[in-house]
Coordinates of C-alpha atoms and ligand atoms in Angstrom, one line a residue:
M1 CA 308.2 296.3 245.1
P2 CA 306.5 297.9 242.1
G3 CA 305.6 300.8 242.5
G4 CA 306.8 301.3 246.5
P5 CA 309.0 303.9 247.5
A6 CA 312.5 303.8 247.3
D7 CA 312.8 303.0 250.3
G8 CA 311.3 299.6 250.0
S9 CA 308.9 301.3 252.6
S10 CA 304.5 300.3 252.2
A11 CA 302.1 301.7 252.8
A12 CA 300.2 299.3 253.9
S13 CA 303.7 297.4 256.2
D14 CA 303.6 301.1 257.9
F15 CA 299.7 301.0 258.8
S16 CA 300.3 296.9 259.9
V17 CA 302.9 298.0 261.9
S18 CA 301.1 300.6 263.6
L19 CA 297.9 298.8 263.9
L20 CA 299.3 295.4 265.6
A21 CA 301.1 298.0 267.6
E22 CA 298.7 299.5 269.2
F23 CA 296.6 295.6 269.1
L24 CA 300.3 295.2 272.0
R25 CA 299.3 298.7 274.0
L26 CA 295.7 297.4 274.6
G27 CA 297.3 293.4 276.3
V28 CA 296.7 292.2 272.5
R29 CA 299.6 288.5 272.8
D30 CA 298.7 285.8 270.6
V31 CA 298.6 286.3 266.8
V32 CA 296.9 283.6 264.4
L33 CA 297.3 284.0 260.5
S34 CA 296.7 281.9 258.1
P35 CA 298.8 282.6 254.6
G36 CA 297.7 284.7 251.9
S37 CA 298.8 287.4 249.4
R38 CA 296.4 290.4 250.2
S39 CA 297.3 290.1 253.8
Q40 CA 301.3 289.7 253.8
A41 CA 301.2 293.5 255.3
L42 CA 299.9 292.4 258.3
A43 CA 301.0 288.7 259.0
L44 CA 304.6 289.8 257.7
A45 CA 304.4 292.4 260.4
A46 CA 303.5 289.8 263.0
A47 CA 306.4 288.4 262.4
E48 CA 308.8 290.5 262.9
F49 CA 307.2 291.3 266.3
E50 CA 306.8 287.4 266.8
K51 CA 311.3 287.8 266.0
A52 CA 311.1 290.3 268.5
G53 CA 309.5 288.6 271.4
A54 CA 306.5 290.9 271.2
L55 CA 303.5 288.2 270.5
R56 CA 303.2 284.8 269.8
L57 CA 302.9 283.6 266.8
H58 CA 300.5 281.0 265.5
V59 CA 300.4 279.9 261.8
R60 CA 297.9 277.3 260.3
I61 CA 297.3 276.8 256.8
D62 CA 293.5 276.1 257.4
E63 CA 291.3 279.6 258.6
R64 CA 288.4 277.3 259.7
V65 CA 291.2 275.7 262.2
A66 CA 292.9 278.8 262.8
A67 CA 290.1 280.7 264.1
F68 CA 289.0 278.1 266.8
V69 CA 292.6 278.1 267.8
A70 CA 292.0 281.5 268.4
L71 CA 288.9 281.1 269.8
G72 CA 290.6 278.6 272.6
L73 CA 293.5 281.1 273.4
A74 CA 291.0 283.5 273.8
V75 CA 288.8 281.2 276.2
E76 CA 292.0 280.5 278.4
S77 CA 293.7 283.9 278.3
G78 CA 290.0 286.0 278.6
L79 CA 291.5 288.5 276.1
P80 CA 291.3 288.4 272.4
A81 CA 293.2 287.0 269.9
L82 CA 293.5 288.8 266.6
M83 CA 293.1 286.7 263.8
I84 CA 295.0 287.7 260.1
T85 CA 293.2 286.4 257.0
T86 CA 293.7 287.5 253.1
S87 CA 290.1 287.9 250.8
G88 CA 287.4 285.7 249.8
T89 CA 286.6 282.3 250.4
A90 CA 289.7 282.8 254.0
V91 CA 287.4 285.2 255.5
A92 CA 284.1 283.1 255.3
N93 CA 286.0 280.0 257.1
L94 CA 286.5 281.7 260.3
H95 CA 282.7 281.9 260.4
P96 CA 282.6 278.7 262.9
A97 CA 284.2 280.2 265.4
V98 CA 282.6 283.7 265.0
L99 CA 279.4 282.5 265.6
E100 CA 280.8 280.1 268.7
A101 CA 282.3 283.4 269.7
H102 CA 278.8 285.4 269.4
H103 CA 276.8 283.0 271.5
S104 CA 279.0 281.8 274.2
G105 CA 280.6 285.7 274.8
V106 CA 284.6 284.9 273.9
P107 CA 286.6 288.3 272.5
L108 CA 288.2 287.7 269.1
I109 CA 289.0 290.4 266.5
L110 CA 289.5 289.4 262.9
L111 CA 291.8 291.2 260.6
T112 CA 290.2 290.9 256.9
A113 CA 292.3 291.7 254.1
D114 CA 290.6 292.5 251.2
R115 CA 290.5 294.1 248.2
P116 CA 290.0 298.3 247.6
P117 CA 286.8 299.2 246.7
E118 CA 287.4 300.4 243.0
L119 CA 288.9 296.4 242.4
R120 CA 284.9 295.8 243.8
G121 CA 282.3 294.7 241.9
I122 CA 283.9 294.0 238.9
G123 CA 284.8 290.2 239.1
S124 CA 288.5 290.7 240.4
N125 CA 289.5 287.4 241.8
Q126 CA 289.3 286.4 244.8
T127 CA 286.6 289.5 246.2
T128 CA 283.7 288.8 247.9
D129 CA 281.9 291.4 249.7
Q130 CA 283.5 290.7 252.8
H131 CA 281.7 293.7 255.1
G132 CA 278.4 292.0 257.0
L133 CA 279.2 288.6 256.1
F134 CA 278.8 287.9 259.5
G135 CA 275.6 289.3 259.9
T136 CA 274.2 289.9 263.2
G137 CA 276.6 286.9 264.4
I138 CA 279.1 290.1 265.1
R139 CA 279.8 293.1 266.9
F140 CA 281.3 295.6 265.4
V141 CA 282.5 295.3 261.7
R142 CA 284.4 298.2 260.2
D143 CA 285.4 298.6 256.5
I144 CA 288.7 300.7 255.8
D145 CA 290.5 301.8 253.0
A146 CA 293.5 301.1 251.9
P147 CA 296.8 303.3 253.4
S148 CA 298.1 305.6 250.7
H149 CA 301.6 306.8 250.7
G150 CA 301.2 310.1 252.1
G151 CA 301.1 307.7 255.8
H152 CA 298.6 307.4 257.4
D153 CA 297.1 309.2 261.0
H154 CA 298.5 307.0 264.2
A155 CA 295.5 308.0 266.4
V156 CA 293.1 307.1 263.7
V157 CA 294.1 303.7 263.7
A158 CA 294.9 303.8 267.2
E159 CA 292.0 304.9 267.8
L160 CA 290.4 302.1 265.8
A161 CA 292.0 299.7 268.1
R162 CA 291.2 300.7 270.9
E163 CA 287.2 300.5 269.6
A164 CA 287.9 297.5 268.2
F165 CA 289.3 296.0 271.5
A166 CA 286.8 297.6 274.2
A167 CA 284.2 295.8 271.5
A168 CA 285.5 292.9 271.4
M169 CA 286.0 292.7 275.5
G170 CA 282.7 293.7 275.8
H171 CA 283.4 297.2 277.2
S172 CA 279.5 298.0 276.8
D173 CA 277.7 295.4 275.2
A174 CA 278.5 291.5 275.8
A175 CA 282.0 291.0 274.6
G176 CA 282.1 288.9 271.0
P177 CA 283.9 288.6 267.7
V178 CA 284.6 291.9 265.9
Q179 CA 286.2 292.0 262.6
L180 CA 288.1 295.1 260.6
N181 CA 288.1 294.7 256.8
L182 CA 291.0 296.0 255.6
A183 CA 291.9 297.0 252.7
F184 CA 295.2 296.9 250.6
R185 CA 296.7 298.8 247.6
E186 CA 299.5 297.5 245.7
P187 CA 302.5 297.0 247.1
L188 CA 301.1 295.0 249.3
S189 CA 304.4 294.8 252.0
G190 CA 307.3 296.2 252.6
V191 CA 310.1 296.6 255.3
V192 CA 308.7 296.6 258.3
R193 CA 309.6 298.8 261.0
L194 CA 309.0 298.2 264.4
P195 CA 308.6 301.1 266.9
H196 CA 311.5 301.5 269.5
P197 CA 310.6 301.1 272.4
L198 CA 308.2 298.1 271.6
P199 CA 304.9 298.5 272.4
S200 CA 303.8 296.9 275.6
A201 CA 300.4 296.6 277.3
T202 CA 301.4 299.1 280.1
S203 CA 298.6 301.2 279.5
L204 CA 296.1 297.8 279.6
P205 CA 292.6 298.1 279.9
S206 CA 290.3 296.3 282.7
T207 CA 290.8 292.9 281.4
T208 CA 288.0 292.0 283.9
P209 CA 284.5 292.8 282.2
L210 CA 282.6 296.5 283.5
P211 CA 281.2 296.4 286.6
S212 CA 277.4 295.1 286.2
T213 CA 275.1 298.4 286.4
S214 CA 272.9 298.2 290.2
S215 CA 269.8 298.6 288.9
G216 CA 270.4 294.8 287.3
S217 CA 271.3 293.7 291.0
V218 CA 269.4 291.6 292.9
R219 CA 269.6 290.8 297.2
L220 CA 269.1 287.1 297.6
T221 CA 268.0 285.6 300.7
A222 CA 267.4 281.9 301.4
A223 CA 263.6 280.6 300.8
P224 CA 262.5 277.2 300.9
H225 CA 263.1 274.9 298.0
T226 CA 265.3 276.4 295.8
V227 CA 268.0 275.4 293.5
V228 CA 270.6 277.3 292.0
V229 CA 271.6 275.9 288.8
A230 CA 275.8 276.7 287.3
G231 CA 275.7 275.9 283.5
H232 CA 278.6 276.3 280.8
A233 CA 281.0 279.1 281.8
A234 CA 278.8 279.9 285.1
G235 CA 281.7 280.7 287.2
E236 CA 282.6 280.2 290.9
Q237 CA 279.9 282.2 291.8
A238 CA 277.2 279.9 291.8
E239 CA 278.9 278.0 294.0
S240 CA 279.8 280.0 296.6
V241 CA 275.7 281.2 296.3
A242 CA 274.6 278.0 296.5
R243 CA 276.0 277.3 299.8
A244 CA 274.7 281.0 301.0
L245 CA 271.2 280.1 300.3
G246 CA 272.0 276.5 301.4
A247 CA 270.9 275.2 298.3
P248 CA 271.4 272.1 296.1
L249 CA 273.9 273.2 293.4
L250 CA 273.3 271.2 289.7
A251 CA 276.3 272.1 288.3
E252 CA 277.1 271.2 284.6
I253 CA 280.5 269.9 283.7
S254 CA 281.7 272.6 282.3
S255 CA 280.2 275.7 284.3
G256 CA 283.3 276.0 286.2
A257 CA 281.7 275.7 289.4
R258 CA 281.4 271.7 289.7
F259 CA 283.1 271.4 293.1
G260 CA 281.7 271.9 296.9
P261 CA 279.8 270.3 299.0
N262 CA 276.7 271.0 298.4
L263 CA 276.9 269.5 294.5
V264 CA 274.4 267.1 293.4
V265 CA 275.5 264.9 289.9
A266 CA 272.6 263.0 289.6
Y267 CA 270.5 266.3 289.0
R268 CA 269.2 264.6 286.1
E269 CA 267.4 261.8 287.8
L270 CA 266.4 264.1 290.6
L271 CA 264.9 266.9 289.0
N272 CA 262.6 264.1 287.7
D273 CA 261.9 262.4 290.9
P274 CA 258.6 264.1 292.3
S275 CA 259.7 264.5 295.5
F276 CA 263.0 266.3 294.3
G277 CA 262.3 268.0 291.6
G278 CA 258.6 268.0 291.6
R279 CA 259.3 270.4 294.8
V280 CA 261.1 273.1 293.6
E281 CA 260.2 276.8 293.8
R282 CA 262.5 279.0 292.6
V283 CA 265.9 278.7 290.6
I284 CA 269.2 280.3 289.9
V285 CA 271.5 280.3 286.7
F286 CA 274.2 280.9 286.1
G287 CA 276.2 280.3 282.9
H288 CA 274.3 278.4 280.1
P289 CA 273.1 275.3 280.5
T290 CA 273.1 273.0 277.4
L291 CA 273.3 268.9 278.8
S292 CA 270.0 268.5 279.8
R293 CA 265.8 268.1 279.2
E294 CA 265.4 268.2 282.7
V295 CA 266.7 272.0 283.5
P296 CA 264.8 273.8 280.9
A297 CA 261.9 271.5 281.7
L298 CA 261.6 272.5 285.3
I299 CA 262.3 276.6 284.2
S300 CA 258.9 276.2 282.0
R301 CA 256.7 274.5 285.3
P302 CA 253.8 276.7 285.7
G303 CA 255.2 278.7 289.3
V304 CA 258.4 277.9 289.7
D305 CA 260.3 281.0 290.3
T306 CA 263.4 281.4 287.8
I307 CA 266.0 284.1 288.6
V308 CA 268.8 284.6 285.5
V309 CA 271.9 285.8 286.1
R310 CA 273.8 287.3 283.1
G311 CA 276.7 286.1 282.1
A312 CA 279.4 286.3 278.6
E313 CA 276.5 284.6 276.8
S314 CA 275.4 287.2 273.5
E315 CA 271.5 285.5 274.5
D316 CA 269.7 285.9 277.8
Y317 CA 268.2 282.3 278.7
N318 CA 265.1 282.5 278.6
P319 CA 263.3 278.5 277.8
A320 CA 259.4 278.9 277.3
H321 CA 259.9 282.5 277.9
A322 CA 259.4 281.6 281.9
V323 CA 262.0 283.0 283.3
G324 CA 260.8 286.0 285.4
T325 CA 264.3 287.7 286.8
F326 CA 267.0 288.5 284.8
A327 CA 269.7 290.1 287.0
D328 CA 273.8 291.4 285.8
S329 CA 274.2 290.7 289.3
V330 CA 273.6 289.0 292.6
E331 CA 274.4 289.0 296.5
V332 CA 273.0 287.0 299.0
V333 CA 271.6 288.6 302.0
G334 CA 271.0 286.5 305.3
Q335 CA 272.1 283.2 306.5
P336 CA 271.7 280.0 304.5
D337 CA 268.5 278.3 304.6
P338 CA 268.1 276.9 308.2
D339 CA 266.1 273.9 306.5
R340 CA 268.9 272.0 306.3
S341 CA 267.3 268.7 305.1
W342 CA 266.8 270.1 301.5
V343 CA 270.5 270.1 300.0
G344 CA 271.3 266.9 302.2
R345 CA 268.7 265.2 301.2
W346 CA 269.8 265.7 297.8
V347 CA 273.2 265.7 297.5
Q348 CA 272.7 261.8 299.3
A349 CA 270.0 261.2 296.6
S350 CA 272.5 262.1 294.0
R351 CA 274.9 260.5 296.1
A352 CA 273.4 257.3 296.1
L353 CA 272.1 257.3 292.2
V354 CA 276.2 257.8 291.2
E355 CA 277.0 254.5 293.7
A356 CA 274.2 252.5 292.4
G357 CA 275.4 253.3 288.5
D358 CA 278.9 253.0 289.3
D359 CA 280.3 249.5 286.6
L360 CA 283.8 249.6 287.5
P361 CA 284.8 246.4 288.8
R362 CA 286.5 247.0 292.3
A363 CA 289.4 245.8 293.3
D364 CA 289.1 246.2 297.6
A365 CA 292.5 246.8 299.4
P366 CA 293.4 244.2 301.2
D367 CA 293.3 244.5 304.4
A368 CA 295.6 246.9 305.2
I369 CA 296.7 245.2 309.2
D370 CA 299.4 242.6 308.3
G371 CA 299.3 244.3 303.9
S372 CA 300.0 241.2 303.2
V373 CA 298.4 240.7 298.9
T374 CA 296.4 238.3 298.4
S375 CA 295.3 236.4 295.1
E376 CA 292.1 237.3 295.6
F377 CA 293.0 241.0 295.2
Q378 CA 295.5 240.4 292.2
R379 CA 292.6 238.7 291.0
Q380 CA 290.3 241.3 290.9
T381 CA 292.9 244.1 290.1
L382 CA 294.0 242.3 286.4
A383 CA 290.0 242.0 286.0
A384 CA 289.9 245.6 286.9
L385 CA 292.7 246.6 284.3
R386 CA 291.6 244.3 281.5
A387 CA 287.4 245.0 281.8
P388 CA 286.8 247.1 278.8
V389 CA 286.0 250.6 278.9
T390 CA 282.6 251.7 278.4
R391 CA 282.0 255.9 278.4
R392 CA 281.4 256.0 281.6
S393 CA 284.3 254.4 282.9
L394 CA 286.0 256.4 280.0
A395 CA 285.1 260.2 280.9
M396 CA 285.5 258.8 284.5
S397 CA 289.3 257.8 283.8
V398 CA 290.0 260.7 281.7
W399 CA 288.5 262.6 285.0
K400 CA 290.5 261.3 287.4
A401 CA 293.7 261.2 285.6
S402 CA 293.3 265.7 285.5
W403 CA 294.4 268.3 287.9
P404 CA 293.8 271.8 288.3
H405 CA 296.9 272.4 286.2
D406 CA 295.8 270.7 283.0
R407 CA 292.9 271.2 280.9
L408 CA 289.6 269.4 279.7
V409 CA 288.1 270.2 276.4
L410 CA 284.6 268.5 275.6
G411 CA 284.0 267.7 272.3
A412 CA 279.7 268.3 271.9
S413 CA 277.2 264.7 271.7
R414 CA 277.6 261.5 273.8
L415 CA 280.2 261.9 275.8
I416 CA 280.5 265.3 277.3
R417 CA 276.3 263.8 278.4
E418 CA 278.1 260.7 280.1
A419 CA 280.6 262.8 282.0
D420 CA 278.2 265.1 283.2
K421 CA 275.8 262.6 284.7
V422 CA 278.6 260.6 287.0
V423 CA 282.2 262.3 287.4
P424 CA 282.8 263.4 291.4
G425 CA 283.4 267.3 292.1
K426 CA 286.9 268.6 291.3
K427 CA 288.3 272.0 290.8
I428 CA 289.6 271.7 287.4
T429 CA 289.3 273.7 284.3
V430 CA 287.0 272.4 281.9
H431 CA 286.1 273.9 278.0
S432 CA 283.6 273.1 276.1
N433 CA 282.2 275.1 272.6
R434 CA 278.7 275.0 274.2
G435 CA 277.9 278.3 272.7
L436 CA 276.1 276.4 269.9
A437 CA 277.7 273.0 270.6
G438 CA 278.9 272.5 267.3
I439 CA 281.0 268.8 266.6
D440 CA 283.4 271.5 264.0
G441 CA 286.8 272.8 265.5
T442 CA 287.1 270.7 269.4
I443 CA 290.5 270.0 268.4
G444 CA 291.3 273.5 267.3
T445 CA 289.7 274.9 270.1
A446 CA 291.8 272.7 272.5
I447 CA 295.3 273.4 270.7
G448 CA 294.5 277.2 271.2
V449 CA 293.2 276.6 275.3
A450 CA 296.8 274.4 275.4
L451 CA 298.8 276.6 273.6
H452 CA 298.2 279.5 276.0
S453 CA 297.7 277.8 279.7
Q454 CA 301.5 275.9 278.7
A455 CA 302.9 279.7 277.8
D456 CA 304.7 279.4 280.4
E457 CA 307.5 277.1 280.0
Q458 CA 307.5 276.5 283.6
S459 CA 303.6 274.5 283.4
P460 CA 303.3 271.1 284.0
G461 CA 300.3 271.0 282.8
V462 CA 298.4 268.6 279.5
T463 CA 295.8 269.7 277.8
R464 CA 293.5 267.0 277.2
V465 CA 290.1 266.7 274.1
L466 CA 287.5 264.1 275.2
L467 CA 285.5 263.6 272.2
G468 CA 283.8 261.6 269.5
D469 CA 285.2 259.9 266.1
L470 CA 282.9 262.4 263.8
A471 CA 283.9 264.8 266.0
L472 CA 287.4 263.8 265.5
L473 CA 287.4 262.7 261.7
H474 CA 285.8 266.7 261.2
D475 CA 288.4 268.5 262.8
V476 CA 290.8 266.3 262.0
G477 CA 293.2 269.3 260.2
A478 CA 293.7 270.8 263.5
L479 CA 296.7 268.3 264.6
H480 CA 298.6 269.4 261.9
F481 CA 301.2 271.6 263.7
G482 CA 303.6 273.3 260.3
A483 CA 307.2 273.6 260.7
G484 CA 308.8 275.5 263.9
E485 CA 304.6 275.8 265.4
P486 CA 304.8 275.1 268.7
R487 CA 303.5 271.9 269.9
P488 CA 301.5 271.6 273.2
R489 CA 301.1 268.9 275.4
M490 CA 298.1 267.2 274.7
Q491 CA 296.1 264.1 274.6
V492 CA 293.4 263.5 272.1
I493 CA 291.2 260.9 273.3
V494 CA 288.7 259.2 270.6
G495 CA 285.5 257.3 271.7
N496 CA 285.0 255.1 268.9
D497 CA 282.1 253.8 268.2
G498 CA 282.0 254.1 264.1
G499 CA 280.1 257.4 263.7
G500 CA 277.4 259.1 265.1
T501 CA 275.8 257.2 268.0
I502 CA 273.8 259.9 270.3
F503 CA 271.5 259.5 267.7
D504 CA 270.7 256.1 268.3
G505 CA 269.0 258.0 271.6
L506 CA 266.6 259.7 269.3
E507 CA 263.3 259.3 268.3
V508 CA 263.7 258.9 264.9
A509 CA 266.1 255.9 265.3
A510 CA 262.8 253.9 266.5
S511 CA 260.5 255.5 263.5
A512 CA 263.5 255.4 261.0
P513 CA 264.2 252.7 258.3
A514 CA 267.1 251.2 259.8
D515 CA 269.5 251.5 257.1
S516 CA 267.8 254.8 255.9
F517 CA 269.0 256.3 259.5
D518 CA 272.2 254.6 259.5
R519 CA 273.1 256.1 256.1
V520 CA 272.3 259.5 257.5
L521 CA 272.3 260.1 260.7
Y522 CA 274.3 257.5 261.8
T523 CA 277.4 257.4 259.7
Q524 CA 279.6 255.1 259.9
H525 CA 283.0 255.0 258.7
T526 CA 285.8 252.7 258.9
A527 CA 288.7 255.7 258.8
D528 CA 291.6 254.3 260.2
L529 CA 292.6 256.6 263.6
S530 CA 296.1 255.0 263.7
A531 CA 296.9 256.7 260.2
I532 CA 295.8 259.9 260.6
A533 CA 297.8 260.3 263.7
A534 CA 301.0 259.4 261.4
A535 CA 300.0 261.5 258.8
Y536 CA 300.4 264.0 261.6
G537 CA 303.1 263.0 263.6
W538 CA 301.1 262.7 266.1
R539 CA 301.6 259.5 268.9
Y540 CA 299.2 257.1 268.4
V541 CA 297.7 255.0 271.5
L542 CA 295.0 252.2 271.3
A543 CA 293.1 251.7 274.7
S544 CA 291.1 248.7 274.8
N545 CA 290.8 248.3 278.8
R546 CA 291.1 250.2 281.5
G547 CA 294.5 249.2 282.1
D548 CA 295.7 250.7 278.9
L549 CA 293.3 254.1 278.9
D550 CA 294.6 254.4 282.9
Q551 CA 298.4 254.0 281.2
A552 CA 297.9 256.4 278.6
L553 CA 296.5 259.2 280.6
T554 CA 298.9 259.4 282.9
A555 CA 301.7 259.6 280.2
S556 CA 301.6 263.5 279.7
A557 CA 304.6 264.2 277.4
G558 CA 304.4 265.2 273.6
Q559 CA 300.9 264.5 271.5
V560 CA 299.3 261.5 271.6
L561 CA 296.2 260.3 269.7
I562 CA 294.2 257.8 272.4
E563 CA 291.7 255.6 270.3
V564 CA 289.0 254.2 272.3
P565 CA 287.0 251.7 271.1
L566 CA 283.5 252.1 272.1
P567 CA 280.4 249.5 271.6
R568 CA 277.7 251.5 269.5
Ligands
TPP1 C1 279.6 271.3 263.2 C2 278.1 270.5 263.5 N1 277.2 269.7 262.5 C3 276.3 268.7 263.2 C4 276.3 268.7 264.4 C5 274.8 267.5 264.8 N2 275.5 266.2 265.7 C6 275.4 266.3 267.2 S1 276.1 265.2 267.4 C7 276.8 264.3 266.0 C8 277.7 263.5 266.2 C9 278.7 263.1 266.7 O1 279.1 262.3 266.8 P1 280.6 261.8 268.0 O2 281.8 262.7 267.6 O3 281.2 260.2 266.7 O4 279.9 261.6 268.7 P2 278.8 260.6 269.2 O5 277.7 261.0 269.0 O6 279.5 259.5 268.5 O7 279.4 260.0 270.6 C10 276.1 265.2 265.0 C11 276.4 265.4 263.6 C12 276.8 269.5 265.4 N3 276.8 269.3 266.1 N4 277.7 270.3 264.4
MG2 MG1 280.8 258.4 267.5

C-alpha cells in the first residue's frame, strides 16, 4: 500500500466500510457495482461484506446496464440498491436509469467515486464535474471530501447515509435517485476490516412511504358516470376504489390493478364511443397513464371533473392542465353507485369487443360425454399450434404463461400497447419503465427484478421480458453475466419485426418519403439473434408458430432468448 500506514489500513477503506455498514443498518441489501480504480475501496469493502453474507453484490462491466439492474432491484424490493462507480464517463452512464428512477419515483443511491478537489479542473485523467451532472433529475447530492488518515467521524458518516437513504425513500418528498459524490486520495484502498457484529437492519426505518398529510386526503362518494383510471404503478387501491364506487376500472397493464369485476380491457374503443366515453363526467386517476391517447383526451375535455391521486411519480399527471383536484390519498364513503347498469354496460361491451378481435384459431373441445377425440378436433388443434404468431397472440401467450410467482417486464413500444389492448384481468406482477418510456435498459431492469424476486432459493418463479427487436439490440450488453454472477431464471421474448414498427402507425409514415422513413425511423437491421444468444451463453429458441412459442414459454429453467418473427 504505497503511502499508507504500516498496518495496511487506508482511510478510503475504513470510510467505505463505515458507509456501507450504515446503509446495511438502514435496510439496504443489494449493491451493484462496475469496476474502476477510484472506487476500489467501496468495491472491495462491498466484496468483503458479501463474503460475510451481509449483502448481495452484483457486478456489471457496463455502468448503464448496472444502473438499470439497480433500478430493477429497487422496483422489486421497494428499497434502494447502492450503485458504485468510478469517476468520469462511468458516472454519466448512470444517467438513463437515474432519469427513469426520477420520473417513476424509484429509490436509488449512487456512490460515485471522484478525485479530491486539488485534482479537479487541472486536466487530471478521468476527471470531470460530477457534482451536478444529473441536474434536477436527482433528489439529493453531496460532494464529500476524501477521508484522511486521521480517521473519519462515524457519526458524520452515519448521518450522511441516513440523509441519503431518507431522501431516496421519499421520506420528505417523492422517492428517487440520490448521489453521494465521494472523493478518494491515495492510497485508494487498504485492508478491509469489517465491523463485529456485522450490521443488520435492526433499526430499519419504515420502508413504506410516509402517510400522506390529511389536508391532501379526499373523501369520495359514488357519483354518476364516474370512471377510475389506473395508470402505471397505480397499485391495488385503484381496483378497490372502482369497486367501492361501482365505477368501471380502466387499468393499464402495468398498473398493478388489472383485475376485478369492474375491469374494462377495451377502454380505448369505449372511450372513443359517445355512449360510453362521451358520457363520462368524473375521472379518478391513480398512477401514471401513458399507454393511450384516449385517457388524456378524456381528461382534457371540458366538463370532465378529474381527481388525480398522487403516487410515486415526481410530476403530477395533468394533461392539458385540466385536472381539477390533486389528492395525496382518497377514501370512499357511502355506497356504490346504485345504478349498476353504468359499470355493467362497460364491462359487457369490453368483453364483446375483445372477443370480436380474437384472432386465435379455436380448437373446440370434443363432446365431453364420451371423451372421444374426433379427427376434426385433432385437425383444429394442429392448425392452432401451427398458426403464425401475431402480436396479439404473442401478448396473450406470454400473459397466459405467467403466474403470481413470476414477473413480467414489458419493453416500451408496440408490444406493451398490444398487450394492454387485449389481456384479461389477472393478478400478476408486471413492470415496465414508464417514467420516460425509454427503449433502453429493459433487460437490465428485468434482471434486477428477477434477481430480487428469486433471491429466496425456494422461489419457483421465472421473469419474462417481452420486448421489440430494437429494444433488445439497445440493451444487448445486459445479457452478459460475468463469471460467478448469479443467473436468474429468465425468458427474453423478442418480437422481431426487423426494426421499429411503432413508427409505421404514425402520420409521418404516410407523409415522409418511404426510403427516408425506413432509413431514419424504421431503422431496419439483420442482426442474428441466435448468434447474440450464443455469444452471451443464453439458450436460443426460434418460435415461428404458436405451438413452439407455448412450449418455449413453459420450459422455465435457465436463461433463454425466444425469438418470435413478426410481420412488419
Ligand atoms: C432510449 C430511447 N430511444 C429512442 C426511443 C424512441 N423509440 C420509441 S419506440 C422505438 C422503436 C422500438 O422498436 P422495437 O423495440 O423493435 O419495437 P417495435 O416498435 O418494432 O414493436 C424507438 C426508437 C425511446 N423510446 N427510447
Ligand atoms: Mg421491432
